[in-house]
Every structure is written in C-alpha cells, then in structure tokens.
mmCIF file of C-alpha atoms and ligand atoms in Angstrom:
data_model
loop_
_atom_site.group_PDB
_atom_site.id
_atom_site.type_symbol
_atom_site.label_atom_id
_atom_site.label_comp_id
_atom_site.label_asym_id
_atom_site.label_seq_id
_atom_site.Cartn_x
_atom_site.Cartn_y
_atom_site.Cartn_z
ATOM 1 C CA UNK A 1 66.254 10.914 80.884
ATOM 2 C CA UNK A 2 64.669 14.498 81.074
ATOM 3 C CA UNK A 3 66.491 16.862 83.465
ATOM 4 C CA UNK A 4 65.641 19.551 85.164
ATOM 5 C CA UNK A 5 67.521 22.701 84.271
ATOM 6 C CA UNK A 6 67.500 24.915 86.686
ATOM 7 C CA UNK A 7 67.753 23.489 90.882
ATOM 8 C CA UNK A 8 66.202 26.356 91.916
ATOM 9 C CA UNK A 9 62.876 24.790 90.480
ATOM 10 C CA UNK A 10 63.606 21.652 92.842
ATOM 11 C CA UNK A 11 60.995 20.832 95.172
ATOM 12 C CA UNK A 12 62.302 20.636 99.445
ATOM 13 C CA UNK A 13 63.291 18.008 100.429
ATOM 14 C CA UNK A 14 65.720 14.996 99.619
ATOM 15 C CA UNK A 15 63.720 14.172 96.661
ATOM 16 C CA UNK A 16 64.958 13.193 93.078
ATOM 17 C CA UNK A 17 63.664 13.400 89.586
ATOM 18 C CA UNK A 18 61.499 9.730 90.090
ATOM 19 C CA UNK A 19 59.755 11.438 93.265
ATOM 20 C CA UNK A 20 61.265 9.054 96.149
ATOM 21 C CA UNK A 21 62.218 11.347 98.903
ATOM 22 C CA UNK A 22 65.148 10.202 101.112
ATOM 23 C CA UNK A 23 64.473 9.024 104.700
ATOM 24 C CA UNK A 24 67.012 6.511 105.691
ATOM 25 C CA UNK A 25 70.299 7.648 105.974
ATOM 26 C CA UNK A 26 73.398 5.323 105.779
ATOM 27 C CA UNK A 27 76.273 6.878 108.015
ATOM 28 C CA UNK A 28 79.778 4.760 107.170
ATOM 29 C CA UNK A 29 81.383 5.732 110.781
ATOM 30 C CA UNK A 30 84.847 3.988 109.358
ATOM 31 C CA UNK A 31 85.860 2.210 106.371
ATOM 32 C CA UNK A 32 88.424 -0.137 108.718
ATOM 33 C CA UNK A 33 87.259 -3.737 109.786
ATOM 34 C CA UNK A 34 88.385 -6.682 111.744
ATOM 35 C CA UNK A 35 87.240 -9.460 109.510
ATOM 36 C CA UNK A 36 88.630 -9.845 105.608
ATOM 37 C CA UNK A 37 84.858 -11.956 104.363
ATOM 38 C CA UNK A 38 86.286 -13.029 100.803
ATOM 39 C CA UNK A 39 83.828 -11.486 99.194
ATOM 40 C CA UNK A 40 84.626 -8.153 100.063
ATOM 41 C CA UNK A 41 88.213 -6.987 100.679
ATOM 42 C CA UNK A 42 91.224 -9.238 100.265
ATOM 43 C CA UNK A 43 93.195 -11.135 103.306
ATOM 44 C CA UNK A 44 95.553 -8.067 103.685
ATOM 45 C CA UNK A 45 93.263 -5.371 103.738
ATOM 46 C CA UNK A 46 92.624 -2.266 101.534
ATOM 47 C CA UNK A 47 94.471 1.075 101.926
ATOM 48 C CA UNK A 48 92.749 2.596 104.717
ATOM 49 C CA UNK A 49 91.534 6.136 104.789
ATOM 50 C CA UNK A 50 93.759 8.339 106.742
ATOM 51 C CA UNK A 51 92.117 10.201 109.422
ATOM 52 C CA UNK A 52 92.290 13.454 108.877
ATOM 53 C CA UNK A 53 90.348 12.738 105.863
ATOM 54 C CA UNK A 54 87.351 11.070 107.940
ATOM 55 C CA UNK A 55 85.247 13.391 109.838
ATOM 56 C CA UNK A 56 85.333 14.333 112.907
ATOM 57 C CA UNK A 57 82.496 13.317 115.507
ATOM 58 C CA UNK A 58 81.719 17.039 115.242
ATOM 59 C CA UNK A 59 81.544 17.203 111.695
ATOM 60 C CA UNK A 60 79.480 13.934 111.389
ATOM 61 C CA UNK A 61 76.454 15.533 113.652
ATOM 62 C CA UNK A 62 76.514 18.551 111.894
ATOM 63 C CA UNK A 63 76.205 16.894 108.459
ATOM 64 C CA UNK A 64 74.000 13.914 109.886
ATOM 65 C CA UNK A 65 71.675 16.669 111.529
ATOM 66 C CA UNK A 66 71.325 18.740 107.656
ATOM 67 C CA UNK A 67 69.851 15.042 106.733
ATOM 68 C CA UNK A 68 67.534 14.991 109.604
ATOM 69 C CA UNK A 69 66.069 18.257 109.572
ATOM 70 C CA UNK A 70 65.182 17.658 105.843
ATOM 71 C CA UNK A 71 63.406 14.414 106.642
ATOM 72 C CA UNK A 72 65.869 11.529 107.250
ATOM 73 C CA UNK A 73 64.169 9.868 109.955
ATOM 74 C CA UNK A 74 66.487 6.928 110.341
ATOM 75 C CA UNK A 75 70.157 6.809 110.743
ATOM 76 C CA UNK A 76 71.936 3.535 110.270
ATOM 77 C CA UNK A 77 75.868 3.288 111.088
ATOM 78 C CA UNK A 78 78.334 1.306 109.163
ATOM 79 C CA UNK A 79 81.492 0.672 107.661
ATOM 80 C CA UNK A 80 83.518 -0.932 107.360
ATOM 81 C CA UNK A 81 83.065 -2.093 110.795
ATOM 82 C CA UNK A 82 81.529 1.001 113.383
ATOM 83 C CA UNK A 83 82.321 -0.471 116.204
ATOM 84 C CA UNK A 84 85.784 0.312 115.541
ATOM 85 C CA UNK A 85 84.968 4.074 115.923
ATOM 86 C CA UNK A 86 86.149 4.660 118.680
ATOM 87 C CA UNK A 87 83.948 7.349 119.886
ATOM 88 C CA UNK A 88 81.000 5.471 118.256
ATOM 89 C CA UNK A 89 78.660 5.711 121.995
ATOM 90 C CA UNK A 90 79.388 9.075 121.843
ATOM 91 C CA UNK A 91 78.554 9.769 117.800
ATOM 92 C CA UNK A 92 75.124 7.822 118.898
ATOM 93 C CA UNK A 93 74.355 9.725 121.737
ATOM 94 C CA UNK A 94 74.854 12.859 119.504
ATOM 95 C CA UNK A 95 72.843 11.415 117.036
ATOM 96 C CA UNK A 96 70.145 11.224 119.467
ATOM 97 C CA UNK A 97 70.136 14.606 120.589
ATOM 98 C CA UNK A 98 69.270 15.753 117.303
ATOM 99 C CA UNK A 99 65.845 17.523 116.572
ATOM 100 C CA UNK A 100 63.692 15.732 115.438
ATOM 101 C CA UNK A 101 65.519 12.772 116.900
ATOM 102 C CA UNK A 102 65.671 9.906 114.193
ATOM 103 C CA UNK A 103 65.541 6.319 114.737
ATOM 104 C CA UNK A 104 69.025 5.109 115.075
ATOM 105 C CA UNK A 105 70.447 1.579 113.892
ATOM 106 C CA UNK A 106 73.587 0.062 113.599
ATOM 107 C CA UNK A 107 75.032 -2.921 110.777
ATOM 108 C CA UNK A 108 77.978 -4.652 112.571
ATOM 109 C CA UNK A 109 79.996 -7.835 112.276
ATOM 110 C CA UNK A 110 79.258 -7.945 116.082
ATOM 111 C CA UNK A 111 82.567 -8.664 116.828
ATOM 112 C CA UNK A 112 83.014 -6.849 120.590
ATOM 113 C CA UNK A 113 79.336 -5.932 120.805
ATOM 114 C CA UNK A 114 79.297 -7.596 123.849
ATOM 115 C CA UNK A 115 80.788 -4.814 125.632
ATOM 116 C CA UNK A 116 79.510 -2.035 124.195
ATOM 117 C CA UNK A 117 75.553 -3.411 123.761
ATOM 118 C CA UNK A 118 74.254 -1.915 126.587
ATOM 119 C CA UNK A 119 76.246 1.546 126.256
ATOM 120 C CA UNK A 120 74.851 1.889 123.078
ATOM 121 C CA UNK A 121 71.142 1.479 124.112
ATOM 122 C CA UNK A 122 71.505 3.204 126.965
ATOM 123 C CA UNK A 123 73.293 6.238 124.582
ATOM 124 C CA UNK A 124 69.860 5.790 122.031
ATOM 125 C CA UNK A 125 70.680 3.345 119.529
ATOM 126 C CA UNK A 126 67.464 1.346 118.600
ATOM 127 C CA UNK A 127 68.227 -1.359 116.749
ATOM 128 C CA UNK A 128 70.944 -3.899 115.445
ATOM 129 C CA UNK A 129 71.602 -5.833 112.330
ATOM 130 C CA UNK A 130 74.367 -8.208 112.622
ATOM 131 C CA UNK A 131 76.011 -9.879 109.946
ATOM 132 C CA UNK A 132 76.183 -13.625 110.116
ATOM 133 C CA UNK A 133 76.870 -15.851 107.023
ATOM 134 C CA UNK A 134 77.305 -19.391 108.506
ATOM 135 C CA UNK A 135 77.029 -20.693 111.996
ATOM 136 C CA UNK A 136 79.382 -23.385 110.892
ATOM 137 C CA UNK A 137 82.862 -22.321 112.948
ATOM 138 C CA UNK A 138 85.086 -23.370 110.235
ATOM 139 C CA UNK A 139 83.047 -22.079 107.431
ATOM 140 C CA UNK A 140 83.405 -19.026 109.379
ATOM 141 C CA UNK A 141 87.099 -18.898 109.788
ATOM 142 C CA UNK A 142 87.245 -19.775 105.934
ATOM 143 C CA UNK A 143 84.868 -17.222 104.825
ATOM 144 C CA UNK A 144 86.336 -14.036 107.452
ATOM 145 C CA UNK A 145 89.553 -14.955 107.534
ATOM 146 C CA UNK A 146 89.478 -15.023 111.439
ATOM 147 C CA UNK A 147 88.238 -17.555 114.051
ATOM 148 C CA UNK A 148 85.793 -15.294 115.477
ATOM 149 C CA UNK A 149 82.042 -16.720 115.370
ATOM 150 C CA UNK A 150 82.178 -17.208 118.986
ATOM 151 C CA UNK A 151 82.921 -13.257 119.510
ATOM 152 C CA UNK A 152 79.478 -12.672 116.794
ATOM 153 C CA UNK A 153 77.408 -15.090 118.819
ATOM 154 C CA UNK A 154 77.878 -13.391 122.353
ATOM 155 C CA UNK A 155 77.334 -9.885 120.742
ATOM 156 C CA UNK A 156 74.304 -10.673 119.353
ATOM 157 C CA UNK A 157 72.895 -12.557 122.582
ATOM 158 C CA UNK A 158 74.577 -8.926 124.586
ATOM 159 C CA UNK A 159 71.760 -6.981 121.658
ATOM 160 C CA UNK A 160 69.257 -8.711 122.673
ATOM 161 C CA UNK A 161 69.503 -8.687 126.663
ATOM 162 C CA UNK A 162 70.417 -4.887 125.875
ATOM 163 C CA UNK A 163 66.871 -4.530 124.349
ATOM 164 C CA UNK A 164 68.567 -3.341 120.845
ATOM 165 C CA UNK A 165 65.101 -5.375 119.059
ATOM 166 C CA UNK A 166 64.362 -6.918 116.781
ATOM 167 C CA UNK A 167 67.909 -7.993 116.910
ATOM 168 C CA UNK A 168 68.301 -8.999 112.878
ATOM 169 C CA UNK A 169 70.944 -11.369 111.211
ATOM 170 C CA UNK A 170 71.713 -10.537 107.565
ATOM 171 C CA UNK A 171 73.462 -13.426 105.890
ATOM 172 C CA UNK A 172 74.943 -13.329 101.922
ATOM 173 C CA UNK A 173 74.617 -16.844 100.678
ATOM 174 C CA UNK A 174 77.243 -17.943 98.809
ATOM 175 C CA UNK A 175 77.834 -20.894 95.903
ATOM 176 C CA UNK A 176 79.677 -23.560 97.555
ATOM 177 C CA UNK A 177 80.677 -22.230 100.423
ATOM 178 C CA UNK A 178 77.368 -21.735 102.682
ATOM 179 C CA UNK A 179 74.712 -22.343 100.321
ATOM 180 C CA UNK A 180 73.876 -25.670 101.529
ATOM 181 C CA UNK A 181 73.312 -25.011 104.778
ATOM 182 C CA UNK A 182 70.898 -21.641 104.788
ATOM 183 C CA UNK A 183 68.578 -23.718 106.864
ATOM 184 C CA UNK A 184 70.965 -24.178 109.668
ATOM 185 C CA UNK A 185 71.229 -20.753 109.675
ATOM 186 C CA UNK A 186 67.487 -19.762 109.762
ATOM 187 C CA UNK A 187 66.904 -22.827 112.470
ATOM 188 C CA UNK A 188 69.727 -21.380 114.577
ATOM 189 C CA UNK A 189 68.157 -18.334 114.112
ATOM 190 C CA UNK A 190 64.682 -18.997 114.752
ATOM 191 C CA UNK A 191 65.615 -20.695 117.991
ATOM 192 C CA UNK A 192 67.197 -17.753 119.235
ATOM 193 C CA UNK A 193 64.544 -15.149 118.128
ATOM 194 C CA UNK A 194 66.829 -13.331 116.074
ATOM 195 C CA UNK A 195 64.995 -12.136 112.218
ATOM 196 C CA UNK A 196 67.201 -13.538 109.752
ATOM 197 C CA UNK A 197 67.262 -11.991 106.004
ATOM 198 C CA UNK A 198 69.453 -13.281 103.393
ATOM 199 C CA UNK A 199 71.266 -10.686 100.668
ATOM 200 C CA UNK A 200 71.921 -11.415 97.319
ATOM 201 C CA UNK A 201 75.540 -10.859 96.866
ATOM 202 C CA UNK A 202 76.527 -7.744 94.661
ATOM 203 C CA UNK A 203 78.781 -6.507 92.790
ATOM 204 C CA UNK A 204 80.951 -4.385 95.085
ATOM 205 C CA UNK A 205 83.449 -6.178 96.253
ATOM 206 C CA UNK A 206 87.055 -4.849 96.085
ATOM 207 C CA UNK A 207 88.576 -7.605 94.366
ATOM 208 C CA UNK A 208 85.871 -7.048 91.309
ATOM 209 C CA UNK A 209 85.365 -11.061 91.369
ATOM 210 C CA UNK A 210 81.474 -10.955 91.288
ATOM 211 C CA UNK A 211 79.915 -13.169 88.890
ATOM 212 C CA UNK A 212 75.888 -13.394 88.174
ATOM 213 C CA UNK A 213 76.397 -16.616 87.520
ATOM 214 C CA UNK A 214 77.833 -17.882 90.497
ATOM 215 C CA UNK A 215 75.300 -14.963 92.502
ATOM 216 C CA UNK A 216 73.079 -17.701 94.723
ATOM 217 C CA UNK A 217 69.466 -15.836 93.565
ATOM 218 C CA UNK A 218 66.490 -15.373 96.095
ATOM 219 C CA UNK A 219 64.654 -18.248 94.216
ATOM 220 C CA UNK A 220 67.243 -20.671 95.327
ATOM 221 C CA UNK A 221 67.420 -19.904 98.733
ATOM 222 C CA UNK A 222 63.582 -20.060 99.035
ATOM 223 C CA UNK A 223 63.434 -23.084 97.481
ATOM 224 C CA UNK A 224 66.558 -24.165 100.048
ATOM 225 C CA UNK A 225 64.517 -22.952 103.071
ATOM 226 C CA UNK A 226 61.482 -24.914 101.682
ATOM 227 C CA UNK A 227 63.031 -27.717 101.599
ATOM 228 C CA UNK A 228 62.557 -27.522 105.292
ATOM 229 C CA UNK A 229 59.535 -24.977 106.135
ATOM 230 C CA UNK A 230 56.528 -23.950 104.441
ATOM 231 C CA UNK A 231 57.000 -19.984 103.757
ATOM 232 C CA UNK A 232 54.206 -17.757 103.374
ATOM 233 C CA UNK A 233 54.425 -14.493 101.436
ATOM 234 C CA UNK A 234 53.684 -11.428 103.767
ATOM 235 C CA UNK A 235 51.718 -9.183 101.574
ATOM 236 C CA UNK A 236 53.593 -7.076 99.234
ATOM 237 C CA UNK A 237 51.932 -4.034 100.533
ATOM 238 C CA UNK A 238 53.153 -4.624 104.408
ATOM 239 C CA UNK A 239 56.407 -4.345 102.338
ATOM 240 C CA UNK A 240 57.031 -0.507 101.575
ATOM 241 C CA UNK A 241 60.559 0.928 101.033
ATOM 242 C CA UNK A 242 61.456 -2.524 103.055
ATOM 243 C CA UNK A 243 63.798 -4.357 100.664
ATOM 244 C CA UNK A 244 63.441 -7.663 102.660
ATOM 245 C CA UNK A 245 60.546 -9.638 100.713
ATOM 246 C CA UNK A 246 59.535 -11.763 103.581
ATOM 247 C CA UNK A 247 57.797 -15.015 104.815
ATOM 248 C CA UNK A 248 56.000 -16.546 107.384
ATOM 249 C CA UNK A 249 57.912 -19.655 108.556
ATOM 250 C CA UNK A 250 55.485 -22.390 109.324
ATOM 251 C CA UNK A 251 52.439 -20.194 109.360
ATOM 252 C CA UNK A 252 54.865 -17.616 111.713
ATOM 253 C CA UNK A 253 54.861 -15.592 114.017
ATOM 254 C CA UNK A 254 58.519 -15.800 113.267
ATOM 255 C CA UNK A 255 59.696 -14.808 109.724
ATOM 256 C CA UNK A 256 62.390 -14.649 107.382
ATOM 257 C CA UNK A 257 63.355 -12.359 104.827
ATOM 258 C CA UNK A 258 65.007 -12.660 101.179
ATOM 259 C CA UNK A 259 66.355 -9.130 99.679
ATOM 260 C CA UNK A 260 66.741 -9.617 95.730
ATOM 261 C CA UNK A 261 68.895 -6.799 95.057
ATOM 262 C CA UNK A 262 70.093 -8.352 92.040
ATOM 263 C CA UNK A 263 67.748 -10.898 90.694
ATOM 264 C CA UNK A 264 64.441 -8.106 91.712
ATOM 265 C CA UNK A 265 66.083 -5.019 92.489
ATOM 266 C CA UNK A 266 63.581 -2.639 94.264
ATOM 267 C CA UNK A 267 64.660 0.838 93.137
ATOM 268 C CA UNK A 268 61.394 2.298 92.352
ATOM 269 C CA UNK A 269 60.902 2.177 96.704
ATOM 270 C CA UNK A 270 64.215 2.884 97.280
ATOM 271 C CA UNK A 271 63.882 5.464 100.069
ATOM 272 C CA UNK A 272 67.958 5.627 100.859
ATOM 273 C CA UNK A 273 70.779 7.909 100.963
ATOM 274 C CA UNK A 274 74.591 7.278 102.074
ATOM 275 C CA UNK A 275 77.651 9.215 103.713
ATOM 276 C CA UNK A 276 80.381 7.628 103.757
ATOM 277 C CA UNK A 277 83.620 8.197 106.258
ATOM 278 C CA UNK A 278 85.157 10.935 104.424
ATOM 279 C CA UNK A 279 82.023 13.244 103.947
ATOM 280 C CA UNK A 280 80.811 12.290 100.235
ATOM 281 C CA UNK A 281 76.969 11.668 99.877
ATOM 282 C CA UNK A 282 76.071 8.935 97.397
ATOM 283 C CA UNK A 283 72.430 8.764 96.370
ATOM 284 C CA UNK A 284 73.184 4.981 95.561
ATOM 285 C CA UNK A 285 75.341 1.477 96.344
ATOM 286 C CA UNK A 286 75.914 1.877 92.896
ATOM 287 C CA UNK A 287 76.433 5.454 92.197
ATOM 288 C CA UNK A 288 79.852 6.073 90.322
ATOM 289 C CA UNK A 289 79.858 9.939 91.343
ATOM 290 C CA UNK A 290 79.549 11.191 94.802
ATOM 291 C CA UNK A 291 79.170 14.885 95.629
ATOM 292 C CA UNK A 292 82.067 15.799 98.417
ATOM 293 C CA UNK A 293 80.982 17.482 101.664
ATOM 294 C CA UNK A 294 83.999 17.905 103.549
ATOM 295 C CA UNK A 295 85.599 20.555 101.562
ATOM 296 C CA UNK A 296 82.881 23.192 101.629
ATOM 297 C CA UNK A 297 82.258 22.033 104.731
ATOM 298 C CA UNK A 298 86.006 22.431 105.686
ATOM 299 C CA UNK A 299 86.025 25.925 104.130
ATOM 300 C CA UNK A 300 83.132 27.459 106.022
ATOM 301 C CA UNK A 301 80.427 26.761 103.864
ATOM 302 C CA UNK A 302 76.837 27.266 105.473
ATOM 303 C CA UNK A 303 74.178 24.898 106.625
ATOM 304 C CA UNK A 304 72.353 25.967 103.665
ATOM 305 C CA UNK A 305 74.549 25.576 100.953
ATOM 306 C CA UNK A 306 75.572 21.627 102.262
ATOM 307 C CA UNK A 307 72.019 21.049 102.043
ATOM 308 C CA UNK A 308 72.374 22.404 98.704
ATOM 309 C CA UNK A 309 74.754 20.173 97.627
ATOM 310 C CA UNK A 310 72.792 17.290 99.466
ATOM 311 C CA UNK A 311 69.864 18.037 97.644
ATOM 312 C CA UNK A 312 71.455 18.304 94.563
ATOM 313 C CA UNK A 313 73.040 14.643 95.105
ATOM 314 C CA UNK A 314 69.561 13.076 95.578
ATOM 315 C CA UNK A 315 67.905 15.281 92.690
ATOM 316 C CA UNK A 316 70.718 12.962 90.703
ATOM 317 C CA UNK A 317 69.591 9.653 91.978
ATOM 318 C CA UNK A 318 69.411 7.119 88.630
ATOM 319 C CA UNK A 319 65.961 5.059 88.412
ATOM 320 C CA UNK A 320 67.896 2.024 88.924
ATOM 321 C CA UNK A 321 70.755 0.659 90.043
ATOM 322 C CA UNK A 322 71.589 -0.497 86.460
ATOM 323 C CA UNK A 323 73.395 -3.973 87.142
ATOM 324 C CA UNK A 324 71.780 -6.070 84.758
ATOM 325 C CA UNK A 325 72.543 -2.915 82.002
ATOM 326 C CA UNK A 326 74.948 -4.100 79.255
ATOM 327 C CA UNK A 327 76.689 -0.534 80.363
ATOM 328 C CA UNK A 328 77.030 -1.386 83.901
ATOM 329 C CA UNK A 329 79.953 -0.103 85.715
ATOM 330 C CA UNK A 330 80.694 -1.610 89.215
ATOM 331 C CA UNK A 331 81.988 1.789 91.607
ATOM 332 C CA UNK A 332 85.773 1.929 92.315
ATOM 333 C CA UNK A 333 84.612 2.268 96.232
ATOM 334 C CA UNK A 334 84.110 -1.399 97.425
ATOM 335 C CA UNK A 335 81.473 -1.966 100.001
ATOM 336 C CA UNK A 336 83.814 -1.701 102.912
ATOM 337 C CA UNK A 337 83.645 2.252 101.992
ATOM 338 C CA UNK A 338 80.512 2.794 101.170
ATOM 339 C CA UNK A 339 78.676 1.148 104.229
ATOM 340 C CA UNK A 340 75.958 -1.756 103.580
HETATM 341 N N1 SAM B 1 81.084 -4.560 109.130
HETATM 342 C C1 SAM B 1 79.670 -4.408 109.187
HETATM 343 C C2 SAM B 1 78.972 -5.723 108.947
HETATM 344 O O1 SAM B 1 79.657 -6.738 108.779
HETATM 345 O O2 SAM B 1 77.763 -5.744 108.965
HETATM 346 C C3 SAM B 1 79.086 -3.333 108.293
HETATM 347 C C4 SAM B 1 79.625 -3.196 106.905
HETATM 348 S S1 SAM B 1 79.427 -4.592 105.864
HETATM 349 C C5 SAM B 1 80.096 -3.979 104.365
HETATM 350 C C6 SAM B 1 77.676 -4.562 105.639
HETATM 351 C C7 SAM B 1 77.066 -5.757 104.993
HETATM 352 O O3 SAM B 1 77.464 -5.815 103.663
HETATM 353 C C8 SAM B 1 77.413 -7.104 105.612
HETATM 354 O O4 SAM B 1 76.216 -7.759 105.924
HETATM 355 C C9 SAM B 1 78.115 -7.831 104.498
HETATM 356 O O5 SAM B 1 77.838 -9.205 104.507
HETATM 357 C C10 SAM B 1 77.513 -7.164 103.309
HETATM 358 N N2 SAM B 1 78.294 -7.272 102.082
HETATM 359 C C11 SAM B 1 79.584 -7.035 101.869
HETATM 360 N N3 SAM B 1 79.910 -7.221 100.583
HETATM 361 C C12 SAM B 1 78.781 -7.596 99.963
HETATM 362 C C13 SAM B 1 78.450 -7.929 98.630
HETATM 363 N N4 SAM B 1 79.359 -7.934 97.679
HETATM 364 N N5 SAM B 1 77.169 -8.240 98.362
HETATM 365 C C14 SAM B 1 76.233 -8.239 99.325
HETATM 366 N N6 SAM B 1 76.480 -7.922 100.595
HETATM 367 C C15 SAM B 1 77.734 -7.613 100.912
#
C-alpha cells in the first residue's frame, strides 16, 4: 500500500488515502449496558471504564464539534448503551447547537426510552435505531440475559409518537437461536411501521467466540424472508454509503434491509468514523490502532492540532476491513466499546 510521506501534503478534510471522506460520526457516549446479548459481552459484564477516563459532556462537544466543522454531518450515539449517560438530553442538545448543526441519531437497546423519547426530540435528536433480535419473550430473556422485551417494545412505540422517524429496528440473526423466526420479526415489524434491517454478526464480540461458519449470511435470511414475501431489490444506486442493501416487501412501500458486513462488506462506500467513550478516534470497527484524543486534549492542545490528529487517523483508514484475510486480527475492544 503506497503512503504518503509527508501529512502536510494531505488534502482538508476527513479524507484517507482511498478518497472516502468521513461524514458520519459514531459517538460511544458509554461503554456500560443493561443487557449482557451473548454475543457480545459475557453474563457478568466487562471491566467498565472508569470515569475519569470518559469524557466529559464538555469535552465530547468540543471534540464532536472538530468532526463537524470538517464535514461530519451526522452524529450517531452509542455504546454500550447511551441512554445510560446520564446527561445524554443534555450531550444532544449540545450536539445540536453546533455550527453547522449535524443530523443527530441515536443506536439503543431501548430499554427506558420511554421516558426520555420525547426529551430527546424535543432536545434535537432526529432519529432512532433500536436494537431488537427476537420478538419472542423468552428468546429474549435467553439471548440478553434479562426479561426486558416489554421495556424495548414501549420505547420504540414512545420513538415513534415522539416523531424520532423512521423509527428503525436492527436485528443480528443468529444460528439456532432466532434464525427461524426472522419473519416474525419483519411481520411484527411491518405491522408497526418500524424499518427493520438485519446485521450480519461480526467478529467483535468480547468473548472472541465468532465463527464464519456458524455467521447466519444475508443470503439466508433473504431466502428466510422469501419464504414469506416477494423482495424486490431497490436499486443499487439509491444505495450510497447506506450499508443496508434493501428490498421492497411485496412490491413496498414498506421495506427491509440486509447489511452484509461480512459475507459483502461495503468498504469502498464506507463514509464512517468512530469516538469512542474515552476520546480515541478509530477510522474502523475493525481498526486495531486508535489515535488517543484525550491526552492532548487534556494537556491543552489546540483545536487545530486535534484535528490534526483526527485527520491523521482517517488518512490511515485500511481499504477494507480485512475479515476474510488469512491475517485477520479481531480488535481487543469488543463492540460494547467501540459503539455499533
Ligand atoms: N446498546 C445499544 C444497542 O443495543 O443498540 C448500542 C450499542 S450495541 C453494541 C449496537 C449494535 O451492535 C446492536 O444492534 C447489537 O445488536 C450490535 N452488535 C453487537 N455485537 C455484534 C456483533 N458481534 N455483530 C454484529 N452486531 C453486533
């Protein structure tokens, strides 16, 4: 892979060496959560962060607003789980005050959205994705370790009377546990008029248990789904740095959508960038270097020299994400704390 030299010669911007430029940024608020899912921590937790090594609310918005004024123009929050930030309707409304004011989502279990939906609009958040493997209440207990579903299904019905649309459900399908009944999900779903896209599971959980053979591909949950609806392809070019290939269901309007970040990863689009809880920007999922932000930014270091460093970490950014190389290392961070 050629290199260059010199970062002065860098184009602006949070571009890298393949020329994708950097527009949505992924903002891990916490690495904490309130549900153990199997396949991605274990039933007693992972050693949290401690606090003083997250950043502050203060620190966050000046960081988040480097991003912006270089041309992120959407923030996501994650985690772990953001809505245990406790300040998180305050973070957004910061977020929102920013110039030039991004888009701002949010990925949550939904687990005490309810309460906070209409806060959260009402501070600027646009948009929710909620994540929702099974609608099955047992399954659900099995697979998050807690008997919560019914907490996840009045959260996302609070998103949608709070106007946080198109409320979307992200699901992971997974081998004999919910992958016979993806249709219940997407009819649940579809009744509800909630957008449901399934995720190829990856390999980042903490245990390190992820096998490609077990991995339930895209194919096979297209051909589960039409078993029971005819899908149309949208047209790849409606697609753009959307990883969601998605369908028509029944000749639509509703659709669904199938993200192959495994089985048809879609790197060359990729228009992403993370920060995770404790200030280190990762240009990837799969990145197994990160370059740290909260020391300089602890010692007094400008707004021009973080965006240094920022641009520097994108200017890094691999062509892929490599998982099918015979050299592939999974990154020591688990999902949890990186933010999906
Ligand atoms: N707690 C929030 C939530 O549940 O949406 C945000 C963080 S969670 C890590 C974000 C998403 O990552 C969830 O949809 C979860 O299902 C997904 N996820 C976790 N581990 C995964 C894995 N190994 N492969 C694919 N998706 C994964």
């Amino acid at each position: 892979m050629t290199r260059l030299p010199d970062p002065s010669v860098r184009p602006g911007g949070l571009v890298d060496q393949f020329g994708r430029v950097a527009r949505d940024l992924r903002v891990s608020v916490t690495d904490r959560c309130n549900l153990r899912c199997t396949y991605c921590m274990p039933a007693e937790g992972l050693p949290w962060m401690p606090r003083a090594e997250m950043l502050s609310d203060e620190e966050l918005l000046r960081v988040i607003g480097i991003f912006v004024r270089d041309g992120v123009t959407q923030v996501r929050l994650t985690g772990g789980e953001p809505l245990l930030r406790r300040s998180l309707v305050e973070l957004v409304a910061g977020i929102a005050a920013l110039e030039p004011r991004p888009k701002i989502a949010m990925t949550t279990n939904g687990v005490g959205l309810e309460r906070v939906a209409f806060g959260l609009k009402e501070a600027g958040l646009d948009r929710v994705n909620v994540s929702l493997d099974t609608i099955d209440s047992e399954t659900f207990t099995q697979l998050t370790r807690r008997d919560r579903l019914a907490d996840v299904e009045a959260g996302l019905k609070a998103a949608a009377d709070a106007g946080l649309t198109p409320v979307k459900v992200n699901a992971v399908a997974m081998r004999g546990i919910n992958d016979q009944s993806v249709a219940d999900v997407l009819a649940w779903c579809l009744e509800r008029g909630y957008e449901l896209r399934f995720i190829e599971q990856m390999p980042l959980d903490a245990q390190h248990a992820w096998d490609r053979t077990q991995m339930i591909s895209a194919d096979e949950i297209r051909e589960r789904l039409s078993e029971r609806w005819e899908l149309t392809p949208l047209p790849a070019a409606d697609r753009g740095s959307a990883p969601a290939e998605r369908f028509l269901v029944d000749g639509g309007p509703e659709t669904v959508g199938i993200i192959a970040s495994v089985s048809s990863p879609f790197c060359a689009a990729c228009d992403r960038t993370r920060l995770t809880a404790d200030g280190q920007v990762r240009n990837c999922l799969f990145s197994t270097t990160e370059t740290d932000l909260r020391g300089p930014l602890r010692e007094g270091a400008t707004d021009d020299e973080l965006l240094g460093l920022v641009r520097g970490e994108m200017w890094r950014k691999r062509r892929g994400h490599g998982i099918g190389d015979p050299d592939f290392v999974q990154p020591d961070r688990p999902m949890s704390a990186i933010g999906g």
